[in-house]
PDB file of C-alpha atoms in Angstrom:
ATOM      1  CA  MET A 114     -11.626  -7.094   2.097  1.00 40.00           C
ATOM      2  CA  HIS A 115     -15.412  -6.820   4.638  1.00 43.00           C
ATOM      3  CA  GLY A 116     -17.408  -4.189   3.038  1.00 49.00           C
ATOM      4  CA  VAL A 117     -18.626  -4.047   0.154  1.00 49.00           C
ATOM      5  CA  ALA A 118     -17.389  -1.172  -2.742  1.00 56.00           C
ATOM      6  CA  GLU A 119     -19.022   0.364  -5.913  1.00 63.00           C
ATOM      7  CA  GLY A 120     -16.299   0.362  -8.212  1.00 76.00           C
ATOM      8  CA  PRO A 121     -12.676   2.069  -7.669  1.00 80.00           C
ATOM      9  CA  ALA A 122     -14.461   5.541  -7.081  1.00 85.00           C
ATOM     10  CA  GLU A 123     -16.690   3.909  -4.095  1.00 87.00           C
ATOM     11  CA  LEU A 124     -13.292   2.249  -2.286  1.00 88.00           C
ATOM     12  CA  ARG A 125     -11.825   5.564  -2.978  1.00 89.00           C
ATOM     13  CA  ARG A 126     -14.079   7.575  -0.956  1.00 89.00           C
ATOM     14  CA  ILE A 127     -14.823   5.212   2.126  1.00 90.00           C
ATOM     15  CA  LEU A 128     -10.511   4.780   2.368  1.00 91.00           C
ATOM     16  CA  ALA A 129     -10.947   8.327   2.539  1.00 89.00           C
ATOM     17  CA  GLU A 130     -14.230   8.991   4.520  1.00 88.00           C
ATOM     18  CA  ALA A 131     -14.634   6.405   6.558  1.00 89.00           C
ATOM     19  CA  ARG A 132     -14.099   5.843  10.290  1.00 86.00           C
ATOM     20  CA  VAL A 133     -11.458   3.882  11.953  1.00 87.00           C
ATOM     21  CA  VAL A 134     -13.786   1.322  14.262  1.00 92.00           C
ATOM     22  CA  SER A 135     -11.421  -0.969  15.690  1.00 91.00           C
ATOM     23  CA  SER A 136      -7.070  -0.999  15.817  1.00 89.00           C
ATOM     24  CA  ARG A 137      -4.323  -2.693  16.275  1.00 88.00           C
ATOM     25  CA  ALA A 138      -0.927  -2.437  16.044  1.00 84.00           C
ATOM     26  CA  GLU A 139       0.920  -3.337  12.976  1.00 73.00           C
ATOM     27  CA  ASN A 140       3.723  -5.348  14.343  1.00 71.00           C
ATOM     28  CA  PRO A 141       4.925  -2.818  18.140  1.00 62.00           C
ATOM     29  CA  GLY A 142       8.280  -4.527  17.545  1.00 62.00           C
ATOM     30  CA  THR A 143       9.213  -3.120  14.406  1.00 63.00           C
ATOM     31  CA  ARG A 144      10.837   0.362  13.191  1.00 59.00           C
ATOM     32  CA  SER A 145       8.217   1.078  11.842  1.00 61.00           C
ATOM     33  CA  GLY A 146       5.639  -0.247  15.212  1.00 66.00           C
ATOM     34  CA  ALA A 147       4.396   2.678  16.780  1.00 73.00           C
ATOM     35  CA  ALA A 148       3.579   3.884  13.120  1.00 81.00           C
ATOM     36  CA  ILE A 149       1.550   1.495  11.339  1.00 85.00           C
ATOM     37  CA  TYR A 150      -1.505  -0.060  12.757  1.00 86.00           C
ATOM     38  CA  PHE A 151      -4.897  -3.212  10.664  1.00 90.00           C
ATOM     39  CA  ALA A 152      -7.747  -0.614  11.141  1.00 90.00           C
ATOM     40  CA  THR A 153     -11.160  -1.964  10.643  1.00 93.00           C
ATOM     41  CA  LEU A 154     -13.492   1.435   8.800  1.00 92.00           C
ATOM     42  CA  GLU A 155     -16.472   2.358   9.822  1.00 90.00           C
ATOM     43  CA  GLY A 156     -18.987  -1.313   6.971  1.00 89.00           C
ATOM     44  CA  GLY A 157     -15.891  -3.599   7.666  1.00 92.00           C
ATOM     45  CA  VAL A 158     -13.076  -2.244   5.158  1.00 92.00           C
ATOM     46  CA  GLU A 159      -9.572  -3.328   6.586  1.00 93.00           C
ATOM     47  CA  ALA A 160      -6.974  -1.147   6.239  1.00 93.00           C
ATOM     48  CA  PHE A 161      -3.613  -0.772   6.672  1.00 89.00           C
ATOM     49  CA  TRP A 162      -2.580   2.618   8.796  1.00 88.00           C
ATOM     50  CA  LYS A 163      -0.035   5.140   8.362  1.00 88.00           C
ATOM     51  CA  ARG A 164       0.323   7.823  10.594  1.00 85.00           C
ATOM     52  CA  GLY A 165       2.068  10.714   9.017  1.00 86.00           C
ATOM     53  CA  ASP A 166       3.398  12.072  12.107  1.00 80.00           C
ATOM     54  CA  VAL A 167       5.779   9.457  12.443  1.00 81.00           C
ATOM     55  CA  ASP A 168       8.445   8.426  10.325  1.00 81.00           C
ATOM     56  CA  PRO A 169       9.126   6.572   9.349  1.00 80.00           C
ATOM     57  CA  PRO A 170       7.294   6.347   6.778  1.00 83.00           C
ATOM     58  CA  GLY A 171       6.878  10.572   7.663  1.00 87.00           C
ATOM     59  CA  VAL A 172       4.188  12.705   5.824  1.00 87.00           C
ATOM     60  CA  GLN A 173       7.152  12.617   2.896  1.00 90.00           C
ATOM     61  CA  GLY A 174       5.999   8.519   3.093  1.00 91.00           C
ATOM     62  CA  VAL A 175       1.904   9.125   2.887  1.00 91.00           C
ATOM     63  CA  ARG A 176       2.941  11.334   0.231  1.00 92.00           C
ATOM     64  CA  ASN A 177       4.683   8.348  -1.985  1.00 94.00           C
ATOM     65  CA  GLU A 178       1.838   5.993  -0.994  1.00 93.00           C
ATOM     66  CA  VAL A 179      -0.377   7.894  -2.735  1.00 93.00           C
ATOM     67  CA  ALA A 180       2.043   9.165  -5.490  1.00 95.00           C
ATOM     68  CA  ALA A 181       2.782   5.873  -6.156  1.00 96.00           C
ATOM     69  CA  TYR A 182      -0.777   4.111  -6.520  1.00 95.00           C
ATOM     70  CA  GLU A 183      -2.613   7.495  -8.708  1.00 94.00           C
ATOM     71  CA  ILE A 184       1.158   7.312 -11.263  1.00 95.00           C
ATOM     72  CA  ALA A 185      -0.816   3.193 -11.735  1.00 95.00           C
ATOM     73  CA  CYS A 186      -4.017   4.394 -12.176  1.00 93.00           C
ATOM     74  CA  ILE A 187      -2.869   6.932 -14.797  1.00 94.00           C
ATOM     75  CA  LEU A 188      -1.268   3.934 -16.354  1.00 93.00           C
ATOM     76  CA  GLY A 189      -4.259   2.016 -16.301  1.00 92.00           C
ATOM     77  CA  TRP A 190      -3.030  -0.990 -14.066  1.00 92.00           C
ATOM     78  CA  ASP A 191      -4.514  -1.863 -11.354  1.00 90.00           C
ATOM     79  CA  ASP A 192      -1.449  -3.286  -9.168  1.00 92.00           C
ATOM     80  CA  LEU A 193      -0.805  -1.487  -6.336  1.00 93.00           C
ATOM     81  CA  LEU A 194      -3.364  -2.267  -2.743  1.00 92.00           C
ATOM     82  CA  PRO A 195      -5.593   1.231  -2.972  1.00 93.00           C
ATOM     83  CA  VAL A 196      -4.052   3.531  -1.003  1.00 94.00           C
ATOM     84  CA  VAL A 197      -5.695   6.880  -0.574  1.00 93.00           C
ATOM     85  CA  ALA A 198      -4.512  10.339   1.903  1.00 89.00           C
ATOM     86  CA  TYR A 199      -6.572  10.349   5.271  1.00 82.00           C
ATOM     87  CA  ARG A 200      -6.403  13.516   7.395  1.00 72.00           C
ATOM     88  CA  ILE A 201      -7.915  13.575  10.799  1.00 65.00           C
ATOM     89  CA  GLU A 202      -8.939  16.737  12.469  1.00 59.00           C
ATOM     90  CA  ARG A 203      -8.939  17.117  15.417  1.00 58.00           C
ATOM     91  CA  THR A 204      -9.273  20.950  16.747  1.00 56.00           C
ATOM     92  CA  GLU A 205     -11.163  20.160  19.786  1.00 64.00           C
ATOM     93  CA  THR A 206      -8.024  20.045  22.276  1.00 63.00           C
ATOM     94  CA  GLY A 207      -6.063  21.528  19.462  1.00 65.00           C
ATOM     95  CA  VAL A 208      -3.572  19.255  18.262  1.00 63.00           C
ATOM     96  CA  ASP A 209      -2.305  19.406  14.800  1.00 59.00           C
ATOM     97  CA  ALA A 210      -4.177  17.248  12.644  1.00 60.00           C
ATOM     98  CA  GLU A 211      -2.653  13.887  11.662  1.00 71.00           C
ATOM     99  CA  ILE A 212      -1.508  12.921   8.432  1.00 81.00           C
ATOM    100  CA  ALA A 213      -2.323   9.506   7.461  1.00 88.00           C
ATOM    101  CA  SER A 214      -1.880   6.898   4.206  1.00 91.00           C
ATOM    102  CA  ILE A 215      -5.336   4.268   4.926  1.00 92.00           C
ATOM    103  CA  GLU A 216      -4.247   0.774   1.424  1.00 93.00           C
ATOM    104  CA  LEU A 217      -6.404  -1.496   1.480  1.00 93.00           C
ATOM    105  CA  LEU A 218      -5.897  -5.308   3.332  1.00 91.00           C
ATOM    106  CA  VAL A 219      -7.326  -8.105   0.939  1.00 90.00           C
ATOM    107  CA  LEU A 220      -6.437 -11.694   1.043  1.00 91.00           C
ATOM    108  CA  GLY A 221      -3.809 -13.207   0.396  1.00 94.00           C
ATOM    109  CA  GLU A 222      -0.542 -14.759   1.257  1.00 94.00           C
ATOM    110  CA  ASP A 223       3.046 -12.300   1.046  1.00 92.00           C
ATOM    111  CA  GLY A 224       5.490 -15.476   0.998  1.00 89.00           C
ATOM    112  CA  PHE A 225       5.407 -16.218  -3.394  1.00 94.00           C
ATOM    113  CA  GLY A 226       8.362 -15.552  -4.592  1.00 94.00           C
ATOM    114  CA  PRO A 227       7.840 -13.529  -8.251  1.00 95.00           C
ATOM    115  CA  ASP A 228       8.964 -17.035 -10.435  1.00 95.00           C
ATOM    116  CA  ASN A 229       4.399 -17.069  -8.861  1.00 95.00           C
ATOM    117  CA  PHE A 230       3.476 -14.498 -11.103  1.00 97.00           C
ATOM    118  CA  THR A 231       3.056 -14.359 -14.977  1.00 96.00           C
ATOM    119  CA  ASP A 232       5.804 -12.287 -16.548  1.00 97.00           C
ATOM    120  CA  ASP A 233       3.509  -9.602 -17.938  1.00 96.00           C
ATOM    121  CA  GLU A 234       2.976  -9.356 -13.966  1.00 97.00           C
ATOM    122  CA  ILE A 235       6.651  -9.324 -13.334  1.00 97.00           C
ATOM    123  CA  GLU A 236       7.788  -7.167 -16.276  1.00 96.00           C
ATOM    124  CA  ARG A 237       5.030  -4.667 -15.350  1.00 96.00           C
ATOM    125  CA  ALA A 238       5.838  -4.875 -11.360  1.00 96.00           C
ATOM    126  CA  GLY A 239      10.085  -4.662 -12.658  1.00 96.00           C
ATOM    127  CA  VAL A 240       9.547  -1.713 -14.707  1.00 95.00           C
ATOM    128  CA  PHE A 241       7.013   0.050 -11.145  1.00 96.00           C
ATOM    129  CA  ASP A 242      10.083  -0.645  -9.178  1.00 95.00           C
ATOM    130  CA  ALA A 243      11.850   1.347 -11.640  1.00 93.00           C
ATOM    131  CA  LEU A 244       9.066   3.915 -12.826  1.00 94.00           C
ATOM    132  CA  ILE A 245       9.244   5.049  -9.224  1.00 95.00           C
ATOM    133  CA  ALA A 246      12.294   4.162  -8.086  1.00 92.00           C
ATOM    134  CA  ASN A 247      11.202   2.154  -5.370  1.00 91.00           C
ATOM    135  CA  THR A 248      13.499   1.308  -2.297  1.00 87.00           C
ATOM    136  CA  ASP A 249      12.050  -1.529  -1.112  1.00 90.00           C
ATOM    137  CA  ARG A 250      10.410  -5.109  -2.491  1.00 92.00           C
ATOM    138  CA  SER A 251      13.363  -7.049  -1.942  1.00 92.00           C
ATOM    139  CA  GLY A 252      11.599  -9.778  -1.004  1.00 92.00           C
ATOM    140  CA  HIS A 253       8.560  -8.675   0.525  1.00 93.00           C
ATOM    141  CA  ASN A 254       6.098  -5.609  -0.787  1.00 94.00           C
ATOM    142  CA  TRP A 255       3.616  -7.964  -2.723  1.00 96.00           C
ATOM    143  CA  ARG A 256       0.652 -10.175  -1.499  1.00 95.00           C
ATOM    144  CA  ALA A 257      -0.252 -12.836  -3.691  1.00 97.00           C
ATOM    145  CA  THR A 258      -4.495 -11.874  -4.009  1.00 96.00           C
ATOM    146  CA  PRO A 259      -6.978 -15.609  -5.179  1.00 95.00           C
ATOM    147  CA  ASP A 260      -7.680 -14.398  -8.569  1.00 92.00           C
ATOM    148  CA  GLY A 261     -11.557 -15.567  -8.672  1.00 91.00           C
ATOM    149  CA  VAL A 262     -10.523 -18.378 -11.040  1.00 95.00           C
ATOM    150  CA  GLY A 263      -8.169 -20.619  -8.740  1.00 93.00           C
ATOM    151  CA  GLY A 264      -5.319 -18.642  -9.550  1.00 93.00           C
ATOM    152  CA  HIS A 265      -3.748 -15.319  -7.404  1.00 96.00           C
ATOM    153  CA  SER A 266      -2.644 -12.289  -9.001  1.00 96.00           C
ATOM    154  CA  LEU A 267       0.292 -10.000  -7.114  1.00 97.00           C
ATOM    155  CA  LYS A 268      -0.416  -7.441  -5.925  1.00 96.00           C
ATOM    156  CA  LEU A 269       2.333  -4.606  -4.640  1.00 96.00           C
ATOM    157  CA  TYR A 270       2.177  -2.387  -1.385  1.00 94.00           C
ATOM    158  CA  ASP A 271       3.898   0.098   0.624  1.00 92.00           C
ATOM    159  CA  HIS A 272       5.144   2.585  -1.573  1.00 93.00           C
ATOM    160  CA  GLU A 273       6.406   5.257   1.520  1.00 90.00           C
ATOM    161  CA  SER A 274      10.545   5.346   0.710  1.00 89.00           C
ATOM    162  CA  ALA A 275       9.437   5.596  -3.545  1.00 92.00           C
ATOM    163  CA  LEU A 276      10.301   8.999  -5.520  1.00 92.00           C
ATOM    164  CA  THR A 277      13.021   9.187  -3.191  1.00 79.00           C
ATOM    165  CA  SER A 278      15.587   8.769  -5.018  1.00 77.00           C
ATOM    166  CA  THR A 279      18.070   6.002  -7.945  1.00 74.00           C
ATOM    167  CA  PRO A 280      18.082   2.754  -6.291  1.00 73.00           C
ATOM    168  CA  ASP A 281      19.792  -0.033  -7.143  1.00 81.00           C
ATOM    169  CA  LEU A 282      17.450  -1.942  -8.869  1.00 81.00           C
ATOM    170  CA  ASN A 283      18.811  -5.179  -9.251  1.00 80.00           C
ATOM    171  CA  ALA A 284      19.219  -5.128  -5.069  1.00 84.00           C
ATOM    172  CA  ASN A 285      16.401  -3.258  -4.516  1.00 89.00           C
ATOM    173  CA  SER A 286      13.418  -4.531  -6.786  1.00 92.00           C
ATOM    174  CA  SER A 287      12.915  -8.849  -6.802  1.00 94.00           C
ATOM    175  CA  PHE A 288      10.661  -7.897 -10.507  1.00 96.00           C
ATOM    176  CA  TRP A 289      13.408  -5.476 -11.883  1.00 93.00           C
ATOM    177  CA  ALA A 290      16.593  -8.307 -11.108  1.00 93.00           C
ATOM    178  CA  LYS A 291      14.378 -10.786 -12.359  1.00 93.00           C
ATOM    179  CA  ILE A 292      13.583  -8.992 -15.706  1.00 93.00           C
TER     180      ILE A 292
END
């Protein structure tokens, strides 16, 4: 991450309020390419921007992203990349405000398998997926981030498909299947 935030509350404020200074499409050839952007915010913070007016993720996907993060915060778990709801007011043009989720983008790698994390991280991720009925963590949607001492830590992301149904967790969560 670029930019400096003094603690979780300040980071959430920056994600929710900082002006987007540049953006580029995530992967225009994918099903969600019209909705997901990499955004650089004022101060150099980089994030994923997911539009709520494009399905997927849609407004419900934005709500799910934020709700999953809030649940992790209530549990005292820092295993998720921070995410907030974001609203753009376009009153001058008469267009309705856009609802979006904006999720912190951190340095790390996406290709690590579950066996590369501690038993505690695997168990927390599996239990979290069960708790939020995650339907989209089979082999992806987590990142190994530098832990500051030469290793890495597990960070979960992309919860737009959670909280909507009761999934077959063995098929939909690599971490639940592991535990």
